[in-house]
Amino acid sequence: MEQVTNSPKLKLAIQKSGRLHEDSIKLLKECGIDISNGVNKLKADASNFPLEVYFLRDDDIPQYVEDAVADIGFVGENVVYEKKKKVDVVEKLGFGKCRLSIAIRKNETYSEASFLSGKRIATSYPVIVEHFLKEKGVSAEIHEISGSVEIAPGIGLADAICDLVSSGSTLFMNGLKEVETILQSQAVLIRNQSLTADKQQLLNRLLFRIQSVKKAKNNKYILLNAPNDKLDQIIGLLPGMKSPTVLPLADKGWSSVHSVLNENDFWNIIEQLKAAGAQGILVVPIEKMIV
Ligand code: PRT
Ligand code: ZN
């Protein structure tokens, strides 16, 4: 049994403020973990899970996790790879999605990476860009700058940039176009490489919750009415967690069918269900999914 005193706490580092902060807190909440976000904004305790949360700059999180100041962290993959720290990437968290891309002036023509040969590339990700250029066998000059990378071509500082993109509007507004994606990124859970068995056990409990939340987000609960003579065909379209639930309706000749659908093939299956004679289709979000 877990003891109240002296039992270990898992130390989690998350971004103090910025794009990943709110989603990180939200994920913990969805995992049933409440954080008393008190006056002390450097650290907070979870009230109902042995977890201590540290609020840090995202750039510092891999180092803190490597040094075991924090046991685990939530941070963008882009930061993990750029910092090259000795940490394990354990789980993709499904938020903070973006891509790290090369962009050039919109009136120029790009066909392959050799376009960049001898050119100046401005970026906050010199390590990842250097790795990319090496892989492509291209030699170019990397200018490391820490912010507002997208203005570099306009002020004559660089011929190309490599920066994070999500909607693409920053590039567009600066007269640039995306020509190559180097990395698809999202927030991930990283782990110190020598966790004690106690802490690993706590991490396993947290991971189980995170995975249940993620599965629930990727799936929808579906209810529909089916004429009994079409039941076999309709059931054949539905995967369900084991198999669909089928209940008779008061109206003779009809049944109610309940199942779970994955978001990826969702619309496809709905269309086929309608075509097969399903009616009154209801789609409901799932809060947690334990399988
Ligand atoms: O203060 P701290 O150092 O912690 O924060 P920060 O300013 O370094 O990072 P922050 O909060 O901007 O981003 C944190 C993480 O969010 C990044 O490391 C990525 O993993 C992730 N993320 C997701 C993004 C974006 N999307 C994103 N669009 N980070 C930055 N951007 C920027 C991008 O740099 C560019 O300036 O948004 C602009 C492009 O956006 P679009 O929509 O115009 O394409
Ligand atoms: Zn940062």
Short mmCIF file of C-alpha atoms and ligand atoms in Angstrom, two decimals:
data_model
loop_
_atom_site.label_atom_id
_atom_site.label_comp_id
_atom_site.label_asym_id
_atom_site.label_seq_id
_atom_site.Cartn_x
_atom_site.Cartn_y
_atom_site.Cartn_z
CA MET A 1 0.00 0.00 0.00
CA GLU A 2 1.07 3.54 -0.61
CA GLN A 3 2.10 5.38 2.54
CA VAL A 4 1.12 8.94 3.07
CA THR A 5 4.45 9.93 4.57
CA ASN A 6 7.83 9.29 2.95
CA SER A 7 6.24 7.97 -0.21
CA PRO A 8 8.01 9.22 -3.32
CA LYS A 9 6.58 11.96 -5.49
CA LEU A 10 7.01 12.18 -9.20
CA LYS A 11 8.47 15.54 -10.24
CA LEU A 12 7.01 16.85 -13.49
CA ALA A 13 8.34 19.89 -15.38
CA ILE A 14 5.91 21.80 -17.58
CA GLN A 15 6.12 25.13 -19.40
CA LYS A 16 5.60 28.09 -17.06
CA SER A 17 3.79 30.16 -19.65
CA GLY A 18 3.41 29.94 -23.39
CA ARG A 19 1.78 27.71 -25.93
CA LEU A 20 2.08 24.44 -24.00
CA HIS A 21 1.17 25.67 -20.52
CA GLU A 22 -2.60 25.47 -20.62
CA ASP A 23 -2.80 22.20 -22.50
CA SER A 24 -0.35 20.64 -20.04
CA ILE A 25 -2.53 21.65 -17.07
CA LYS A 26 -5.63 20.54 -18.94
CA LEU A 27 -4.17 17.09 -19.64
CA LEU A 28 -3.36 16.65 -15.95
CA LYS A 29 -6.89 17.67 -15.08
CA GLU A 30 -8.32 15.16 -17.56
CA CYS A 31 -6.14 12.57 -15.82
CA GLY A 32 -7.95 13.46 -12.59
CA ILE A 33 -4.98 15.35 -11.17
CA ASP A 34 -5.67 18.69 -9.51
CA ILE A 35 -2.91 21.21 -9.04
CA SER A 36 -3.17 23.87 -6.41
CA ASN A 37 -1.82 26.64 -8.57
CA GLY A 38 -0.91 28.78 -5.56
CA VAL A 39 1.17 31.88 -5.02
CA ASN A 40 4.43 30.05 -5.53
CA LYS A 41 4.50 29.77 -9.29
CA LEU A 42 7.77 27.84 -9.44
CA LYS A 43 6.29 24.70 -7.95
CA ALA A 44 2.88 23.26 -7.14
CA ASP A 45 1.67 20.08 -5.51
CA ALA A 46 -1.05 17.85 -6.86
CA SER A 47 -3.65 17.30 -4.19
CA ASN A 48 -4.74 13.81 -5.26
CA PHE A 49 -1.71 12.17 -6.92
CA PRO A 50 1.90 11.92 -5.70
CA LEU A 51 3.06 14.57 -8.13
CA GLU A 52 4.96 17.82 -7.83
CA VAL A 53 4.81 20.20 -10.78
CA TYR A 54 7.65 22.58 -11.67
CA PHE A 55 6.96 25.54 -13.95
CA LEU A 56 9.92 26.22 -16.23
CA ARG A 57 10.92 27.69 -19.60
CA ASP A 58 10.43 25.05 -22.24
CA ASP A 59 14.07 25.30 -23.38
CA ASP A 60 15.28 24.30 -19.91
CA ILE A 61 13.03 21.25 -19.46
CA PRO A 62 15.25 18.63 -21.22
CA GLN A 63 18.28 19.66 -19.13
CA TYR A 64 16.34 19.52 -15.86
CA VAL A 65 15.04 16.07 -16.74
CA GLU A 66 18.50 14.82 -17.74
CA ASP A 67 19.85 16.10 -14.42
CA ALA A 68 16.95 14.51 -12.48
CA VAL A 69 15.89 17.86 -11.02
CA ALA A 70 12.60 16.77 -12.59
CA ASP A 71 11.82 13.09 -13.23
CA ILE A 72 9.63 13.75 -16.26
CA GLY A 73 8.63 16.69 -18.44
CA PHE A 74 6.05 17.80 -20.98
CA VAL A 75 7.84 19.58 -23.82
CA GLY A 76 7.80 20.01 -27.61
CA GLU A 77 9.68 17.33 -29.57
CA ASN A 78 11.38 20.18 -31.44
CA VAL A 79 12.99 21.31 -28.17
CA VAL A 80 13.95 17.74 -27.19
CA TYR A 81 15.82 17.12 -30.45
CA GLU A 82 17.41 20.56 -30.56
CA LYS A 83 18.79 20.29 -27.03
CA LYS A 84 20.20 16.78 -27.59
CA LYS A 85 19.90 15.82 -23.93
CA LYS A 86 20.01 12.28 -22.62
CA VAL A 87 16.30 11.74 -21.93
CA ASP A 88 13.77 9.18 -23.16
CA VAL A 89 10.73 10.25 -25.18
CA VAL A 90 8.00 8.09 -23.67
CA GLU A 91 4.65 9.26 -25.04
CA LYS A 92 3.22 11.69 -27.58
CA LEU A 93 0.68 13.93 -25.83
CA GLY A 94 -1.48 15.01 -28.77
CA PHE A 95 -1.22 18.80 -28.32
CA GLY A 96 1.23 21.55 -29.37
CA LYS A 97 1.26 20.18 -32.89
CA CYS A 98 3.39 22.05 -35.40
CA ARG A 99 6.11 21.42 -37.96
CA LEU A 100 9.64 22.70 -38.32
CA SER A 101 10.00 23.85 -41.89
CA ILE A 102 12.32 25.59 -44.30
CA ALA A 103 10.79 28.66 -45.94
CA ILE A 104 12.06 30.92 -48.71
CA ARG A 105 10.85 34.12 -50.42
CA LYS A 106 7.60 33.37 -52.19
CA ASN A 107 8.79 34.47 -55.64
CA GLU A 108 11.69 31.99 -55.68
CA THR A 109 11.61 28.49 -57.09
CA TYR A 110 12.64 25.53 -54.96
CA SER A 111 12.85 22.01 -56.25
CA GLU A 112 15.22 20.32 -53.83
CA ALA A 113 17.51 20.91 -50.86
CA SER A 114 20.45 21.80 -53.14
CA PHE A 115 18.68 25.19 -53.53
CA LEU A 116 20.09 25.97 -50.08
CA SER A 117 23.68 25.33 -51.09
CA GLY A 118 25.89 28.30 -50.13
CA LYS A 119 22.87 30.22 -48.82
CA ARG A 120 22.29 31.74 -45.36
CA ILE A 121 19.58 30.11 -43.24
CA ALA A 122 18.26 31.92 -40.16
CA THR A 123 16.87 29.68 -37.41
CA SER A 124 16.49 29.07 -33.68
CA TYR A 125 17.11 25.37 -34.38
CA PRO A 126 20.75 25.16 -35.53
CA VAL A 127 21.26 21.57 -34.37
CA ILE A 128 18.25 20.17 -36.25
CA VAL A 129 19.00 22.25 -39.36
CA GLU A 130 22.62 21.15 -39.41
CA HIS A 131 21.55 17.53 -39.18
CA PHE A 132 19.10 18.04 -42.06
CA LEU A 133 21.74 19.70 -44.28
CA LYS A 134 24.24 16.96 -43.55
CA GLU A 135 21.70 14.29 -44.47
CA LYS A 136 21.02 16.07 -47.76
CA GLY A 137 24.73 16.61 -48.44
CA VAL A 138 24.23 20.37 -48.70
CA SER A 139 26.55 22.96 -47.21
CA ALA A 140 24.95 26.23 -46.15
CA GLU A 141 25.55 28.91 -43.56
CA ILE A 142 23.40 28.73 -40.42
CA HIS A 143 22.58 31.98 -38.62
CA GLU A 144 21.26 31.29 -35.16
CA ILE A 145 18.75 33.88 -33.99
CA SER A 146 16.47 33.55 -31.00
CA GLY A 147 13.24 35.18 -32.15
CA SER A 148 11.34 36.79 -35.06
CA VAL A 149 13.12 34.47 -37.47
CA GLU A 150 10.50 35.18 -40.14
CA ILE A 151 11.72 38.75 -40.70
CA ALA A 152 15.30 37.67 -41.53
CA PRO A 153 14.88 37.37 -45.34
CA GLY A 154 13.02 40.71 -45.52
CA ILE A 155 15.85 42.61 -43.82
CA GLY A 156 18.55 40.87 -45.85
CA LEU A 157 19.88 38.80 -42.96
CA ALA A 158 19.20 35.46 -44.61
CA ASP A 159 18.06 33.80 -47.85
CA ALA A 160 15.93 31.19 -46.10
CA ILE A 161 14.62 30.44 -42.65
CA CYS A 162 13.82 27.34 -40.66
CA ASP A 163 11.07 27.88 -38.09
CA LEU A 164 8.01 26.33 -36.50
CA VAL A 165 4.82 26.61 -38.52
CA SER A 166 1.25 25.82 -37.53
CA SER A 167 -1.30 27.76 -39.60
CA GLY A 168 1.30 29.19 -41.99
CA SER A 169 -0.01 32.75 -41.58
CA THR A 170 3.24 34.12 -40.11
CA LEU A 171 5.13 32.94 -43.21
CA PHE A 172 2.45 34.28 -45.51
CA MET A 173 2.42 37.70 -43.86
CA ASN A 174 6.18 37.93 -44.30
CA GLY A 175 6.15 37.05 -47.98
CA LEU A 176 7.60 33.59 -47.43
CA LYS A 177 6.57 30.11 -48.51
CA GLU A 178 7.16 26.74 -46.89
CA VAL A 179 9.25 24.46 -49.08
CA GLU A 180 10.43 21.61 -46.89
CA THR A 181 9.25 20.05 -43.62
CA ILE A 182 12.12 18.83 -41.48
CA LEU A 183 10.20 17.66 -38.42
CA GLN A 184 6.59 17.05 -37.43
CA SER A 185 6.38 17.98 -33.77
CA GLN A 186 4.00 17.81 -30.83
CA ALA A 187 4.28 17.89 -27.06
CA VAL A 188 5.78 14.70 -25.63
CA LEU A 189 6.41 13.22 -22.23
CA ILE A 190 10.13 12.82 -21.56
CA ARG A 191 11.70 10.80 -18.77
CA ASN A 192 14.96 10.79 -16.87
CA GLN A 193 16.93 7.71 -17.93
CA SER A 194 17.53 6.36 -14.43
CA LEU A 195 14.23 6.58 -12.59
CA THR A 196 13.92 4.54 -9.39
CA ALA A 197 11.48 1.62 -9.46
CA ASP A 198 9.11 3.60 -7.19
CA LYS A 199 9.03 6.54 -9.55
CA GLN A 200 8.69 4.36 -12.62
CA GLN A 201 5.64 2.82 -10.99
CA LEU A 202 4.12 6.26 -10.47
CA LEU A 203 4.95 7.13 -14.07
CA ASN A 204 3.20 3.94 -15.23
CA ARG A 205 0.06 5.02 -13.35
CA LEU A 206 0.22 8.46 -14.94
CA LEU A 207 0.83 6.97 -18.41
CA PHE A 208 -2.14 4.67 -18.05
CA ARG A 209 -4.35 7.70 -17.39
CA ILE A 210 -2.82 9.72 -20.23
CA GLN A 211 -3.36 6.86 -22.67
CA SER A 212 -6.99 6.49 -21.56
CA VAL A 213 -7.59 10.21 -22.11
CA LYS A 214 -5.93 10.09 -25.54
CA LYS A 215 -7.92 7.05 -26.63
CA ALA A 216 -11.15 8.69 -25.53
CA LYS A 217 -10.32 11.78 -27.60
CA ASN A 218 -9.70 9.65 -30.68
CA ASN A 219 -12.97 7.80 -30.35
CA LYS A 220 -16.66 8.62 -30.34
CA TYR A 221 -19.61 6.75 -28.91
CA ILE A 222 -22.30 6.17 -31.50
CA LEU A 223 -25.97 5.23 -31.07
CA LEU A 224 -28.31 4.52 -33.94
CA ASN A 225 -31.59 2.86 -34.84
CA ALA A 226 -31.52 0.03 -37.32
CA PRO A 227 -34.30 -1.91 -39.03
CA ASN A 228 -33.90 -5.55 -37.97
CA ASP A 229 -33.66 -6.80 -41.53
CA LYS A 230 -30.58 -4.56 -42.03
CA LEU A 231 -29.02 -5.34 -38.65
CA ASP A 232 -26.37 -7.78 -39.88
CA GLN A 233 -25.15 -5.39 -42.52
CA ILE A 234 -25.06 -2.46 -40.07
CA ILE A 235 -23.29 -4.45 -37.35
CA GLY A 236 -20.75 -5.51 -39.95
CA LEU A 237 -19.77 -1.85 -40.40
CA LEU A 238 -19.17 -1.24 -36.70
CA PRO A 239 -16.01 -2.26 -34.86
CA GLY A 240 -17.05 -1.64 -31.21
CA MET A 241 -14.69 -2.24 -28.29
CA LYS A 242 -15.60 -5.92 -28.25
CA SER A 243 -18.73 -5.99 -30.38
CA PRO A 244 -21.64 -3.56 -30.73
CA THR A 245 -24.45 -3.56 -28.16
CA VAL A 246 -27.84 -4.32 -29.73
CA LEU A 247 -31.10 -3.61 -27.85
CA PRO A 248 -34.67 -4.08 -29.10
CA LEU A 249 -36.72 -0.89 -29.53
CA ALA A 250 -40.37 -0.63 -28.41
CA ASP A 251 -41.19 -0.20 -32.07
CA LYS A 252 -41.19 -3.80 -33.38
CA GLY A 253 -38.83 -4.49 -36.23
CA TRP A 254 -36.26 -1.94 -35.02
CA SER A 255 -33.18 -2.16 -32.78
CA SER A 256 -30.90 0.33 -31.09
CA VAL A 257 -27.20 -0.25 -31.79
CA HIS A 258 -24.38 1.24 -29.66
CA SER A 259 -20.72 1.20 -30.56
CA VAL A 260 -17.39 3.06 -30.51
CA LEU A 261 -15.87 4.57 -33.63
CA ASN A 262 -12.34 5.78 -34.27
CA GLU A 263 -12.06 9.35 -35.48
CA ASN A 264 -9.94 8.36 -38.48
CA ASP A 265 -12.62 6.36 -40.25
CA PHE A 266 -15.54 8.16 -38.63
CA TRP A 267 -17.21 9.95 -41.58
CA ASN A 268 -16.59 7.06 -43.87
CA ILE A 269 -18.46 4.67 -41.61
CA ILE A 270 -21.29 7.14 -40.88
CA GLU A 271 -21.93 7.45 -44.63
CA GLN A 272 -22.02 3.70 -45.03
CA LEU A 273 -24.34 3.33 -42.03
CA LYS A 274 -26.80 5.82 -43.49
CA ALA A 275 -26.68 4.09 -46.85
CA ALA A 276 -27.38 0.77 -45.09
CA GLY A 277 -30.57 2.16 -43.51
CA ALA A 278 -29.43 3.39 -40.09
CA GLN A 279 -31.52 6.24 -38.66
CA GLY A 280 -31.40 8.64 -35.72
CA ILE A 281 -27.61 8.45 -35.51
CA LEU A 282 -26.25 10.10 -32.34
CA VAL A 283 -22.56 10.72 -31.78
CA VAL A 284 -21.34 11.38 -28.25
CA PRO A 285 -17.87 12.29 -26.94
CA ILE A 286 -16.18 9.81 -24.62
CA GLU A 287 -14.54 11.17 -21.48
CA LYS A 288 -12.24 8.26 -20.59
CA MET A 289 -11.65 4.98 -22.37
CA ILE A 290 -10.23 2.10 -20.34
CA VAL A 291 -9.46 -0.95 -22.43
O1 PRT B 1 9.10 31.14 -22.56
P1 PRT B 1 9.42 29.83 -23.17
O2 PRT B 1 10.85 29.69 -23.62
O3 PRT B 1 8.96 28.69 -22.31
O4 PRT B 1 8.48 29.72 -24.48
P2 PRT B 1 8.81 29.93 -26.03
O5 PRT B 1 8.44 31.31 -26.39
O6 PRT B 1 10.16 29.44 -26.37
O7 PRT B 1 7.82 28.86 -26.70
P3 PRT B 1 6.29 28.99 -27.16
O8 PRT B 1 5.40 29.10 -25.98
O9 PRT B 1 6.14 29.97 -28.27
O10 PRT B 1 6.15 27.53 -27.83
C1 PRT B 1 6.27 26.38 -27.05
C2 PRT B 1 6.15 25.18 -27.95
O11 PRT B 1 4.89 25.18 -28.62
C3 PRT B 1 7.13 25.08 -29.10
O12 PRT B 1 8.41 24.61 -28.69
C4 PRT B 1 6.44 24.09 -30.02
O13 PRT B 1 6.70 22.77 -29.59
C5 PRT B 1 4.96 24.39 -29.80
N1 PRT B 1 4.34 25.14 -30.91
C6 PRT B 1 3.23 24.74 -31.60
C7 PRT B 1 4.72 26.31 -31.47
C8 PRT B 1 3.83 26.62 -32.50
N2 PRT B 1 2.92 25.62 -32.56
C9 PRT B 1 4.01 27.84 -33.26
N3 PRT B 1 3.23 28.10 -34.17
N4 PRT B 1 5.74 27.16 -31.14
C10 PRT B 1 5.88 28.31 -31.85
N5 PRT B 1 5.07 28.68 -32.87
C11 PRT B 1 5.36 30.01 -33.53
C12 PRT B 1 6.43 29.94 -34.61
O14 PRT B 1 7.70 30.04 -34.04
C13 PRT B 1 6.08 31.15 -35.49
O15 PRT B 1 6.58 32.34 -34.94
O16 PRT B 1 4.22 30.54 -34.16
C14 PRT B 1 4.57 31.19 -35.38
C15 PRT B 1 3.98 30.43 -36.54
O17 PRT B 1 2.64 30.17 -36.35
P4 PRT B 1 1.61 30.21 -37.60
O18 PRT B 1 0.31 29.74 -37.05
O19 PRT B 1 1.56 31.64 -38.07
O20 PRT B 1 2.16 29.28 -38.66
ZN ZN B 2 11.50 28.70 -25.22
#
